[in-house]
Coordinates of C-alpha atoms and ligand atoms in Angstrom, one line a residue:
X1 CA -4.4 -13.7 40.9
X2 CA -2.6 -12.4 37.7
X3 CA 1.3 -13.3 37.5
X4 CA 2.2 -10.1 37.8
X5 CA 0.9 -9.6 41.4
X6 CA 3.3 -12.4 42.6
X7 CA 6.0 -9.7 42.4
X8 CA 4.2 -6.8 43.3
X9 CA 6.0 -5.0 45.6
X10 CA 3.0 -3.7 47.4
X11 CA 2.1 -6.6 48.8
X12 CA 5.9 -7.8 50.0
X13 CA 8.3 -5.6 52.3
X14 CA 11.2 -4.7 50.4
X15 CA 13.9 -6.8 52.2
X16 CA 11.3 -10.2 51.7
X17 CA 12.7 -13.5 52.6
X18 CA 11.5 -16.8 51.0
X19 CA 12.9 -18.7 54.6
X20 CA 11.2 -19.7 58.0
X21 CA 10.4 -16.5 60.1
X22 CA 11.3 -18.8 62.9
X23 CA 15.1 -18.5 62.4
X24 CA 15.0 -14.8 62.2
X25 CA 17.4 -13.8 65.2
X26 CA 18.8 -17.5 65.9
X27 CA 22.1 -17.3 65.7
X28 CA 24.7 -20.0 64.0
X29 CA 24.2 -23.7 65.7
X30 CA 28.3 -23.9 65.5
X31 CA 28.1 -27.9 67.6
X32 CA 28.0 -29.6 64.2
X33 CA 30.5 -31.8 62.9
X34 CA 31.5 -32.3 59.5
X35 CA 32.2 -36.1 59.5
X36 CA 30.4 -38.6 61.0
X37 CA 32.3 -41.4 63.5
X38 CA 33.2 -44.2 61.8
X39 CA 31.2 -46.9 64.4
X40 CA 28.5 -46.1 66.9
X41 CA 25.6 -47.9 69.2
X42 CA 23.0 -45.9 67.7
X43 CA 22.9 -44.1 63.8
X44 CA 19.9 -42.0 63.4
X45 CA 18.7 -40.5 60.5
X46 CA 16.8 -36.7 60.2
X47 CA 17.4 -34.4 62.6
X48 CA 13.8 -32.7 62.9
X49 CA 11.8 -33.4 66.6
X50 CA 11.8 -37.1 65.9
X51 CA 15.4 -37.8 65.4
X52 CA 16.7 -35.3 68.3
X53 CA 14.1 -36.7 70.8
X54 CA 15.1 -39.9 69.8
X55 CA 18.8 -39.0 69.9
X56 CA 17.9 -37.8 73.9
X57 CA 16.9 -41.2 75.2
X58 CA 19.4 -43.0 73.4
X59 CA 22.7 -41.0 74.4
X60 CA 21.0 -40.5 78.3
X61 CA 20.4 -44.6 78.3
X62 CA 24.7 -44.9 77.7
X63 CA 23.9 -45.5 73.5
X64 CA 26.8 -44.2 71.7
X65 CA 24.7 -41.6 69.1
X66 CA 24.8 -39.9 65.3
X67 CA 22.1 -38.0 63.7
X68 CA 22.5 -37.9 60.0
X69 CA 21.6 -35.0 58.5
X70 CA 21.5 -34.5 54.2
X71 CA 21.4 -30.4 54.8
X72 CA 21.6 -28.0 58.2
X73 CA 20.1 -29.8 60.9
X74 CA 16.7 -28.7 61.5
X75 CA 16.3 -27.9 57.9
X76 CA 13.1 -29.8 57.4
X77 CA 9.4 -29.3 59.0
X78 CA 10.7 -28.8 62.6
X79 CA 11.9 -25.1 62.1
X80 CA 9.6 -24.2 59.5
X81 CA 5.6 -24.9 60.7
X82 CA 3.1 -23.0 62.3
X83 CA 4.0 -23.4 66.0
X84 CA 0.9 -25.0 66.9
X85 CA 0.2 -27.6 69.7
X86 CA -3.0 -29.7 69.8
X87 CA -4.1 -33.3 70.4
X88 CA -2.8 -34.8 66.9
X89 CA -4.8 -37.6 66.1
X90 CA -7.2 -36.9 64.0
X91 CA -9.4 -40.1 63.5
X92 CA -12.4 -40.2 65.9
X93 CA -13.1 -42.3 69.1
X94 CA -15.9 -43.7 67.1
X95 CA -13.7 -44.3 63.8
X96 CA -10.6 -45.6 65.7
X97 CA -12.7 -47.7 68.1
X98 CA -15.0 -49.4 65.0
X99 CA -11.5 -50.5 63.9
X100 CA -9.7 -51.6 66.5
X101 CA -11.7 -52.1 69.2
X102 CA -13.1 -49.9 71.9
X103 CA -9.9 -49.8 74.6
X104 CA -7.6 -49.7 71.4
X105 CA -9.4 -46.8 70.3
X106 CA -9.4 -44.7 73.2
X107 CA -5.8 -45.9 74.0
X108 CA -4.7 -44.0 70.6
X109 CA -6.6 -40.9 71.0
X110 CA -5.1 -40.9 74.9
X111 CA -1.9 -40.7 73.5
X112 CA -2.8 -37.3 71.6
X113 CA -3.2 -36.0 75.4
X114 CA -0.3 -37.8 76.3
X115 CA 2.4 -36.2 73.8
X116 CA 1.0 -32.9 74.2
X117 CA 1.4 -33.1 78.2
X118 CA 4.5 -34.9 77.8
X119 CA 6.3 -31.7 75.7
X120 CA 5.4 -29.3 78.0
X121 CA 7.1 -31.4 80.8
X122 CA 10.0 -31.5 78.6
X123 CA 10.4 -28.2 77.5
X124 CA 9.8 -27.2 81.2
X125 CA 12.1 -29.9 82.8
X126 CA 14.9 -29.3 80.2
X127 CA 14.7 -25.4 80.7
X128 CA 14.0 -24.7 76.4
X129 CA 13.4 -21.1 76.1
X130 CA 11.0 -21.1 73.5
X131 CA 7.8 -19.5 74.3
X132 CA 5.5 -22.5 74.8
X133 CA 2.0 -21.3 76.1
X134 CA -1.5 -23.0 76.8
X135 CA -3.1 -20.0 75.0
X136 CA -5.7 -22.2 73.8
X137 CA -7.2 -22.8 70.3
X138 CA -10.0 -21.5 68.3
X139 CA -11.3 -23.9 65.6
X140 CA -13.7 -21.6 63.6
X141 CA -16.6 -22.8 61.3
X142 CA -16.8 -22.2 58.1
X143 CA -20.6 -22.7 57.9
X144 CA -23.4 -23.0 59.6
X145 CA -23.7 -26.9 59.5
X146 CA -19.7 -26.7 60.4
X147 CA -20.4 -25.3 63.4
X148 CA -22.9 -27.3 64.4
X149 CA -21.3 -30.5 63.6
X150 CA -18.3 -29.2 65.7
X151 CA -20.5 -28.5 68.6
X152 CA -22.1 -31.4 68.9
X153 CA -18.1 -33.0 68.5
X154 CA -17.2 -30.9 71.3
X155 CA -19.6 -32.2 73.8
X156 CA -19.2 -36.1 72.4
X157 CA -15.3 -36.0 73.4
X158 CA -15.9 -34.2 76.3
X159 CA -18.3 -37.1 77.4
X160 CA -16.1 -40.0 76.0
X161 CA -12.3 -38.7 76.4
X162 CA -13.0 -35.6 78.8
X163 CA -11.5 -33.5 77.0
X164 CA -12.1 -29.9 77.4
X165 CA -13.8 -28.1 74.4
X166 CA -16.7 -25.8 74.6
X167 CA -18.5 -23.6 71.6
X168 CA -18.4 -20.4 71.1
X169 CA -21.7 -18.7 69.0
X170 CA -21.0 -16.3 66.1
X171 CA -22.6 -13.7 68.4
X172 CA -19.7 -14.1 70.7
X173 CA -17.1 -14.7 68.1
X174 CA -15.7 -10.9 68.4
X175 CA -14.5 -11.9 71.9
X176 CA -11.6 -14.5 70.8
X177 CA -11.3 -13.7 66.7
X178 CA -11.6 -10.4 64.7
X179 CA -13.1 -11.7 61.9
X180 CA -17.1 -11.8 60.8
X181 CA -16.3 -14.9 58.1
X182 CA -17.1 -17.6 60.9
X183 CA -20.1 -18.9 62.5
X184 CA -18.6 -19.8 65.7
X185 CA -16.6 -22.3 66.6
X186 CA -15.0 -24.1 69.1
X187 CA -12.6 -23.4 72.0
X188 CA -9.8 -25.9 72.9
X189 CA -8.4 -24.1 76.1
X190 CA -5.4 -26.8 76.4
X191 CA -3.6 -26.7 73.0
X192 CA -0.4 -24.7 73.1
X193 CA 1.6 -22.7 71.2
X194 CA 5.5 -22.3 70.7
X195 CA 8.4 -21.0 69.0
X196 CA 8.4 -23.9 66.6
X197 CA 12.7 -22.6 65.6
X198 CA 13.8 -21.5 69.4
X199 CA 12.5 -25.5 70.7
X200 CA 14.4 -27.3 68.1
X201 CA 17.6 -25.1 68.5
X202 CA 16.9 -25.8 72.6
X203 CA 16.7 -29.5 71.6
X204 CA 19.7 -29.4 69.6
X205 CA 21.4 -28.1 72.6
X206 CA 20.6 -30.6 74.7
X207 CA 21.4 -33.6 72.4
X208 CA 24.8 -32.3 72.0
X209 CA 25.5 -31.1 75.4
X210 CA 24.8 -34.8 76.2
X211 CA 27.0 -35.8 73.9
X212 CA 25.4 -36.6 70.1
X213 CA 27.6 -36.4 67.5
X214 CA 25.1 -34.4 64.9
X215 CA 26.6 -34.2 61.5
X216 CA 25.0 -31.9 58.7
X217 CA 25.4 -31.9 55.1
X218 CA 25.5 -36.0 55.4
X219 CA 22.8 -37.6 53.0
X220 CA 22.5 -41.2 54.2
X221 CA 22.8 -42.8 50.7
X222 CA 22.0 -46.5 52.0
X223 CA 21.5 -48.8 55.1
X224 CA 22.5 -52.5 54.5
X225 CA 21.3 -55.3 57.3
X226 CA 24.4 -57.5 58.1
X227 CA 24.2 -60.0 60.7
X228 CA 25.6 -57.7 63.7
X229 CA 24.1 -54.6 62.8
X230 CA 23.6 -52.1 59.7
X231 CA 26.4 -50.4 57.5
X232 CA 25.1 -47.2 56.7
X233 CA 26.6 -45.3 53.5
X234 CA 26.6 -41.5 54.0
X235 CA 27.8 -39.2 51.4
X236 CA 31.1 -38.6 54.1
X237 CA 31.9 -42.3 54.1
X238 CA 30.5 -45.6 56.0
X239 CA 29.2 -46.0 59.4
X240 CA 28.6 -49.0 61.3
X241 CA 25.5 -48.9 63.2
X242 CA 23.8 -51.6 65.7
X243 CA 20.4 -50.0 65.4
X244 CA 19.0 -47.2 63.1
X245 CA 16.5 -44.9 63.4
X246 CA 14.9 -43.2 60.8
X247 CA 13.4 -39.9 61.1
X248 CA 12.7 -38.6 57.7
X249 CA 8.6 -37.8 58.0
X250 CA 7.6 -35.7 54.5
X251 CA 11.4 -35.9 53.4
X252 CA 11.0 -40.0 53.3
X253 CA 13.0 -41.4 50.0
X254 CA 13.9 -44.1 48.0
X255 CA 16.8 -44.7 50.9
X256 CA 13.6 -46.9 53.1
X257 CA 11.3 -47.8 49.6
X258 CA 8.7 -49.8 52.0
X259 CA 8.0 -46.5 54.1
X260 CA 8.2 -44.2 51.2
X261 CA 4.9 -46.3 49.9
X262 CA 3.3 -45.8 53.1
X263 CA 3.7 -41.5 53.7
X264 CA 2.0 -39.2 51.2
X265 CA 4.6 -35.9 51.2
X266 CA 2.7 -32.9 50.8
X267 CA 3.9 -28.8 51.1
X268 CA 2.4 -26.7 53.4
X269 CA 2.6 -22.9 52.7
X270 CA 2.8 -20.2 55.4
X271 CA 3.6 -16.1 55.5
X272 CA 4.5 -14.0 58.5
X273 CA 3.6 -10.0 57.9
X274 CA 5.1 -7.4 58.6
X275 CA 5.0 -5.7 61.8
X276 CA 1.5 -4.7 62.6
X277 CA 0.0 -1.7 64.3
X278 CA 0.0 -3.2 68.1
X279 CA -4.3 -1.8 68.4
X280 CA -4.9 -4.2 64.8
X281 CA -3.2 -7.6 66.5
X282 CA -5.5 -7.2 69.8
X283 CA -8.7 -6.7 67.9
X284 CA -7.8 -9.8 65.6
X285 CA -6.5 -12.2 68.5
X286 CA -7.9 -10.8 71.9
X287 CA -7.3 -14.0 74.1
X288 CA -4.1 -14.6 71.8
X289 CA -5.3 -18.5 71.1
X290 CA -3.8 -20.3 68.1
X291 CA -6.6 -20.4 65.9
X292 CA -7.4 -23.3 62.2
X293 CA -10.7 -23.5 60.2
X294 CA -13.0 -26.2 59.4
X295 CA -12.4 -25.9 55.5
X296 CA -11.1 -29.2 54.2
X297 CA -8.1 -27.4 53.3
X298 CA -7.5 -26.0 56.3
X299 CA -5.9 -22.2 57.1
X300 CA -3.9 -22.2 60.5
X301 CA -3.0 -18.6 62.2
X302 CA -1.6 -17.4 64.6
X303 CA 0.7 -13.8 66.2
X304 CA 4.2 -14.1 66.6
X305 CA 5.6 -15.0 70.5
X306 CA 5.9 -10.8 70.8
X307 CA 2.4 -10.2 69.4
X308 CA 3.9 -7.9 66.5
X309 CA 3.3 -10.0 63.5
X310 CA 0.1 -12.9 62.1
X311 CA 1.7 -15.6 61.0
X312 CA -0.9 -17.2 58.4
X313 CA -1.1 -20.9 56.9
X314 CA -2.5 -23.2 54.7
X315 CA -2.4 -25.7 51.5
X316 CA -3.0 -22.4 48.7
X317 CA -2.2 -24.6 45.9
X318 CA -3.2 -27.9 43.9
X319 CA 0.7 -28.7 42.6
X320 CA 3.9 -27.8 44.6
X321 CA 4.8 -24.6 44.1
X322 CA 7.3 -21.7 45.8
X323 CA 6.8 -19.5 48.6
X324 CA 7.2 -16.4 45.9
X325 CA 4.1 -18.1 44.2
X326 CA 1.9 -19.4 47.6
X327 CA 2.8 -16.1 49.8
X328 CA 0.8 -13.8 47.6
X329 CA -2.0 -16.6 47.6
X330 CA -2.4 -16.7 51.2
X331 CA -2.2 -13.3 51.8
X332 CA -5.5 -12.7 49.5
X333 CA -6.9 -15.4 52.0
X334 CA -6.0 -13.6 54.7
X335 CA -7.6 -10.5 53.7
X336 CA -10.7 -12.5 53.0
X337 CA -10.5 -13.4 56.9
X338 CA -9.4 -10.5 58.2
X339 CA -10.4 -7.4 55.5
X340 CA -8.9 -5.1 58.4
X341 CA -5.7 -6.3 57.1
X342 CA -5.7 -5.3 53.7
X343 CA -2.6 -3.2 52.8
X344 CA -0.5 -5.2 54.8
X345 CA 2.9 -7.0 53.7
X346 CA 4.4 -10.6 53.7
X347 CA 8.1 -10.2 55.2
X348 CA 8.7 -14.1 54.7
X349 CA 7.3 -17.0 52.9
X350 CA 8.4 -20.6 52.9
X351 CA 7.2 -23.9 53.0
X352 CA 7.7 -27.5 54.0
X353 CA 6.7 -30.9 53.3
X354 CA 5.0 -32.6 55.6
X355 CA 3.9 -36.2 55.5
X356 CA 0.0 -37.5 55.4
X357 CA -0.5 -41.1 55.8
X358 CA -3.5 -43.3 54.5
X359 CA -5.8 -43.6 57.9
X360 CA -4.5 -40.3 58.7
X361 CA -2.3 -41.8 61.7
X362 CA 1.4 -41.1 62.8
X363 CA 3.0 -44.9 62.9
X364 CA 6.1 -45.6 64.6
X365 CA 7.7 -48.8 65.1
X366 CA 10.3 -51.2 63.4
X367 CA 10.4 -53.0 59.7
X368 CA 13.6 -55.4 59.1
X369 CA 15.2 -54.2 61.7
X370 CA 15.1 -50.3 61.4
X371 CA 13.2 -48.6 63.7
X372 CA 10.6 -45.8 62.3
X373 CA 8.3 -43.3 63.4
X374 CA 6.3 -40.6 60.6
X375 CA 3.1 -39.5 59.0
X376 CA 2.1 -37.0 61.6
X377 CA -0.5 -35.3 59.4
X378 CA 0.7 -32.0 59.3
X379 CA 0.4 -31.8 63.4
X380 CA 4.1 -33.5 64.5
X381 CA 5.3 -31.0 66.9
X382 CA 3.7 -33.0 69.8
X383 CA 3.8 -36.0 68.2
X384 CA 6.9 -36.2 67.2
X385 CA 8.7 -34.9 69.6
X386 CA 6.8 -37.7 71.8
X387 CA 7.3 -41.0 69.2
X388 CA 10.8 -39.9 68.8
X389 CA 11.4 -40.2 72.7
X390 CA 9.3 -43.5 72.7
X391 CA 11.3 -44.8 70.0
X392 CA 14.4 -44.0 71.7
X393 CA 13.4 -46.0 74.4
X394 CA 12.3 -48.5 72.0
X395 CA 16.0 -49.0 71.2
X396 CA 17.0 -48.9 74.4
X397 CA 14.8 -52.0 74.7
X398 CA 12.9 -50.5 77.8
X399 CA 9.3 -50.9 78.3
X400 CA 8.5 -47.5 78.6
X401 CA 9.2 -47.0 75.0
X402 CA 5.5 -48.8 74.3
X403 CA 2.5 -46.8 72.8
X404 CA -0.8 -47.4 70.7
X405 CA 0.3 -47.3 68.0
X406 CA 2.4 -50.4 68.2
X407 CA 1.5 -53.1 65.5
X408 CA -0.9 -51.3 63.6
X409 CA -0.6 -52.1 60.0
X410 CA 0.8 -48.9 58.3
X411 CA -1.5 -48.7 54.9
X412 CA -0.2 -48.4 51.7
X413 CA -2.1 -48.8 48.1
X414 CA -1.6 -50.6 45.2
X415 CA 0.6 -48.7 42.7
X416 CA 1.4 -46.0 44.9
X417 CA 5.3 -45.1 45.1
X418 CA 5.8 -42.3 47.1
X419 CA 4.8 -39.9 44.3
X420 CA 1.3 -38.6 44.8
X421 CA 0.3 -38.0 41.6
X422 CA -3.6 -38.1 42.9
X423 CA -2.9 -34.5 45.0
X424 CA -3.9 -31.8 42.6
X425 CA -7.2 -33.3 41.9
X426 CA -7.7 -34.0 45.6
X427 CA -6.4 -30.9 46.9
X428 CA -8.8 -28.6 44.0
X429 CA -11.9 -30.9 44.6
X430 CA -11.2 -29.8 48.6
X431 CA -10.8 -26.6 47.9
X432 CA -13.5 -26.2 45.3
X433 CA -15.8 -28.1 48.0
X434 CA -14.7 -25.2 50.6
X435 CA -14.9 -22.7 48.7
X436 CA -18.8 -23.2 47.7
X437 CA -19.8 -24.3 51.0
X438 CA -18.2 -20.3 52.2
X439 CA -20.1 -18.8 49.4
X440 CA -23.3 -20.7 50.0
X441 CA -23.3 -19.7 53.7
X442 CA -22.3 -16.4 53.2
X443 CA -25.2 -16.1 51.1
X444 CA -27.6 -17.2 53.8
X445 CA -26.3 -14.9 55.8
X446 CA -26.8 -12.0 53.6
X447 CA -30.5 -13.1 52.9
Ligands
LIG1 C1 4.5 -24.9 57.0 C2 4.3 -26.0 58.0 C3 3.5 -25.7 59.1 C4 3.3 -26.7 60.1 N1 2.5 -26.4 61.2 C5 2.4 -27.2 62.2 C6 1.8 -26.8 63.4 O1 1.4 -25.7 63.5 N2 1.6 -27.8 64.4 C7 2.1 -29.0 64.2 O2 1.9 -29.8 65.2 N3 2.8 -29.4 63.1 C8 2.9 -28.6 62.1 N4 3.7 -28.9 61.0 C9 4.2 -30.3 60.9 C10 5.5 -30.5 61.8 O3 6.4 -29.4 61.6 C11 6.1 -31.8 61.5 O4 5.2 -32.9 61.6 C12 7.3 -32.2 62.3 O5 8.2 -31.1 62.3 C13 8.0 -33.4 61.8 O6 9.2 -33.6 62.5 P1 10.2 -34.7 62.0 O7 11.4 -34.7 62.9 O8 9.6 -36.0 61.9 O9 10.6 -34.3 60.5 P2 11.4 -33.1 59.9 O10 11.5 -32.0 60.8 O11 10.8 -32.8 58.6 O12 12.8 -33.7 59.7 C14 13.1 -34.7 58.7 C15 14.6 -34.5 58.4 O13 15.1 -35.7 57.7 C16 16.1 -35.3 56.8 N5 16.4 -36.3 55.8 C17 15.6 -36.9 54.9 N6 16.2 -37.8 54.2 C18 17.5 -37.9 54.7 C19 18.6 -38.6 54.3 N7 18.6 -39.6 53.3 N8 19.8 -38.4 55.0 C20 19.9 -37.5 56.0 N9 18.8 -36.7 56.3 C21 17.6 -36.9 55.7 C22 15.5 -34.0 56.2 O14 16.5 -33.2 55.6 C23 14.9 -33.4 57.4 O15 15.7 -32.4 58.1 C24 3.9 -28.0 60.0 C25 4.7 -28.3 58.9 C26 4.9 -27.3 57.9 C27 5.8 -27.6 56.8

C-alpha cells in the first residue's frame, strides 16, 4: 500500500481516533488518587486484569492494598484488545504432556477451562455490566490441509479433555461466516466474548469500592528487598511494601531485569469501522461468534456488543508501527475477507503490546521474593483475570491460590534482553508462509 493511502480520507471517517474503541462512551474513572500511601500490606504494580484481580483477593483477605500505575489505570492491554474469551493455553495435551508428564499436562490445559469458567462467575457474581456472552467461536482455515488438521484437533481434545469443538465444512461455512476465503473451520461453542473496556472499568469499581488505594500517573522506578519487606520507589515518593506484585505483562521493564528476559513484548493492531448497514453485519456474523484464522499470524474479528460495527485484528506489520500506519493495513485485510465490505471506514485504530513467552505459556509465581504472573500470549483476558486472583491468594498465603503452572521453569535464551530484535524476520517469514499457503489454496480452488 502506497504512503499516501495511509492518509486517505476515504478509507478513515473524518472524526478518526488512533485510541481503543472500547473507551468510547466510558466516562472519567474520578476514584484515583494522586499519591500513593506511604506504608501498606500489599504494593502492586500494573493495573490491567492481573493487578486489579490480584488487588480483589488481597484487600477482601484484610491486606492493606496499592496498585501502581506509570499512566491512567487501565491504560495497557486490558482496555485495548479484541474482547475475546477462549481456553488460553495454547500448547497441546500431547506437547505439554511429553514435557511434563501426562497428569501435569492435562492439569495445565484444565486450567484454560478453569479461568474461562472462573470469569464468567465473576463477572456474574460481582454484577460487571459488560456484555460477556458464550457466543461461541469460529476458528476458520486458511487451507485445505488447515482444516483438516483442525478437524482431526477438534475430535483429539474432545476425546482427551472433552472439550466441545466440532467442524464446520466450507459448504456450510455461509451459516456462521460471510466470507468464501475459508475452507471451513471449527466451532468452539463455549468461548465468550465481552466488552474488553466496560469489565475492567467494572473491575476497577470493585477494587476501590473495597477499598484499594489505585494511584495513576505513578511509574514504580525501583523495588529494593530489605529484611521485613520491599521499599518501592515510585516517581510520587517511597512506599513500604511487605509483598509486591507485579503485573506488568507486554509493558515488563528494566524495573524486574530477570522477567524482562523471560516475556517477548509484541504490538498487536486492531480497527473498529464505522457503523455498518445492520443487513451487511448479519450476513457477515449470523450466529454472532467471535471468530480467528489459522494463518500463523493470526486475524481476530469480531461485531461490537450492539452489532453496529466489525472490530478487526491482527499482527499487519514486521516492525512496531502506529495505528495511523497498521489501520489502513488491516482494513485491506479485511476486504480480502470480507470483499462485501469494501468502501467501508476505520473510525479508530490502536494498538497494544502484549507479551509472548518462549513455550508459549502464561507463568505466574514468585522470584526473590516478588510475586509475578505474565506472558499470556496475546489471550490474557481469562487468564489474567484468573492468575491475578490466584496470585492474590498466593499472597494471602492460602491454598487456594495454587495452579499448574506453579514451578515450571519460565524460559529465557541466551543473549536475549527483553528487546526482540529477532521479530521482524519472524513475523515476515509467518506472514510470507501465510500468505503463499492462501494463494496456493486459492488456486486449487479456482482449478
Ligand atoms: C490489540 C490487542 C488485542 C487483544 N485481544 C485479545 C483477545 O481478544 N482476547 C484475549 O484473551 N486477549 C487479548 N489481548 C491480550 C490481553 O489484552 C492481555 O493479555 C491482558 O490484558 C493482560 O493484562 P495485564 O493486566 O497482565 O496487563 P496490562 O493490561 O497490559 O497491564 C499492564 C500495566 O502495567 C503498567 N506498568 C508497566 N510498568 C509499570 C511501572 N514500572 N510502574 C507502574 N505501572 C507499570 C502498564 O502501564 C500497564 O497499564 C489483546 C491485546 C491487544 C493489545
Amino acid at each position: 500500500m502506497h504512503k499516501k493511502e495511509y492518509f486517505n480520507d476515504a478509507i478513515w471517517c473524518h472524526n478518526r481516533k488512533e485510541t481503543s474503541y472500547w473507551l468510547e462512551g466510558l466516562p472519567e474513572f474520578k476514584d484515583i488518587i494522586n499519591q500513593p500511601p506511604r506504608q501498606v500490606d500489599v504494593a502492586i504494580v500494573g493495573s490491567g486484569y492481573t493487578g486489579l484481580n490480584a488487588a480483589l483477593q488481597t484487600i477482601r483477605g484484610g491486606r492493606s492494598t496499592v496498585v501502581l500505575e506509570s499512566g491512567v489505570p487501565g491504560q495497557g492491554c486490558s482496555t485495548k484488545n479484541g474482547g475475546q474469551i477462549s481456553t488460553s493455553i495454547k500448547p497441546s495435551l500431547e506437547k505439554l504432556s511429553a514435557k511434563f508428564g501426562a497428569q501435569k499436562g492435562l492439569a495445565i490445559r484444565q486450567e484454560g477451562e478453569n479461568a474461562l469458567k472462573w470469569i464468567e462467575d465473576l463477572i456474574k457474581s460481582e454484577k460487571i455490566d459488560c456484555s460477556f456472552s458464550r457466543v461461541g467461536r469460529y476458528h476458520a482455515a486458511h487451507t485445505q490441509k488447515h482444516y483438516e488438521l483442525i478437524a482431526r484437533n477438534a475430535e483429539e481434545i474432545k476425546r482427551s479433555e472433552g472439550i466441545e469443538a466440532y467442524t464446520v465444512s466450507k459448504n456450510e461455512q455461509l451459516k456462521e461466516l460471510g466470507s468464501d476465503v475459508y475452507h471451513g473451520g471449527v466451532i468452539f461453542p463455549r468461548h465468550a466474548s465481552v466488552d474488553p473496556g466496560k469489565y475492567h472499568r467494572g473491575l476497577l469499581q470493585k477494587v476501590t469500592e473495597a477499598g484499594v488505594d489505585v494511584v495513576g500517573h505513578c511509574a514504580v522506578l525501583d523495588i529494593e528487598k530489605k529484611s521485613d519487606g520491599f521499599v518501592i520507589t515510585t516517581q510520587e515518593g517511597e512506599v513500604k511494601a511487605r509483598d509486591v506484585v507485579i503485573a506488568t505483562n507486554g509493558y515488563t521493564s528494566n524495573l524486574t531485569p530477570w522477567l524482562q528476559k523471560r516475556v517477548i513484548p509484541i504490538g498487536s493492531y486492531i480497527i473498529a469501522t464505522e457503523e455498518l448497514d445492520p443487513v451487511m453485519v448479519q450476513e457477515l456474523f449470523p450466529t454472532n461468534r467471535i471468530a480467528s484464522d489459522t494463518c500463523k499470524v493470526v486475524y481476530y474479528y469480531r461485531t461490537s456488543p450492539d452489532r453496529k460495527r466489525i472490530l478487526f485484528g491482527g499482527r499487519v506489520s514486521a516492525t512496531e508501527t502506529n495505528p495511523m500506519v497498521s489501520g489502513p493495513k488491516l482494513l485491506k485485510d479485511m476486504f480480502r475477507i470480507f470483499p462485501q465490505l469494501k468502501g467501508t471506514k476505520i473510525s479508530h485504530s490502536w494498538t497494544g503490546t502484549v507479551a509472548y513467552t518462549f513455550d508459549e505459556m502464561a507463568h505466574t509465581g514468585q522470584h526473590n521474593g516478588i510475586y509475578y504472573s505474565m506472558g499470556y500470549c496475546g489471550s490474557g483476558v481469562s487468564m489474567a483475570s484468573y492468575l491475578g486472583m490466584r496470585l492474590g491468594q498466593k499472597v494471602l498465603g492460602i491454598p487456594e491460590g495454587k495452579t499448574a503452572f506453579d514451578g515450571l521453569p519460565f524460559p529465557t535464551r541466551p543473549l536475549y534482553n527483553g528487546r526482540p530484535w529477532f521479530l521482524p524476520a519472524v513475523v515476515s517469514w509467518y506472514r510470507m508462509q501465510d500468505r503463499i499457503q492462501y494463494q496456493q489454496a486459492s488456486r486449487r480452488v479456482v482449478a
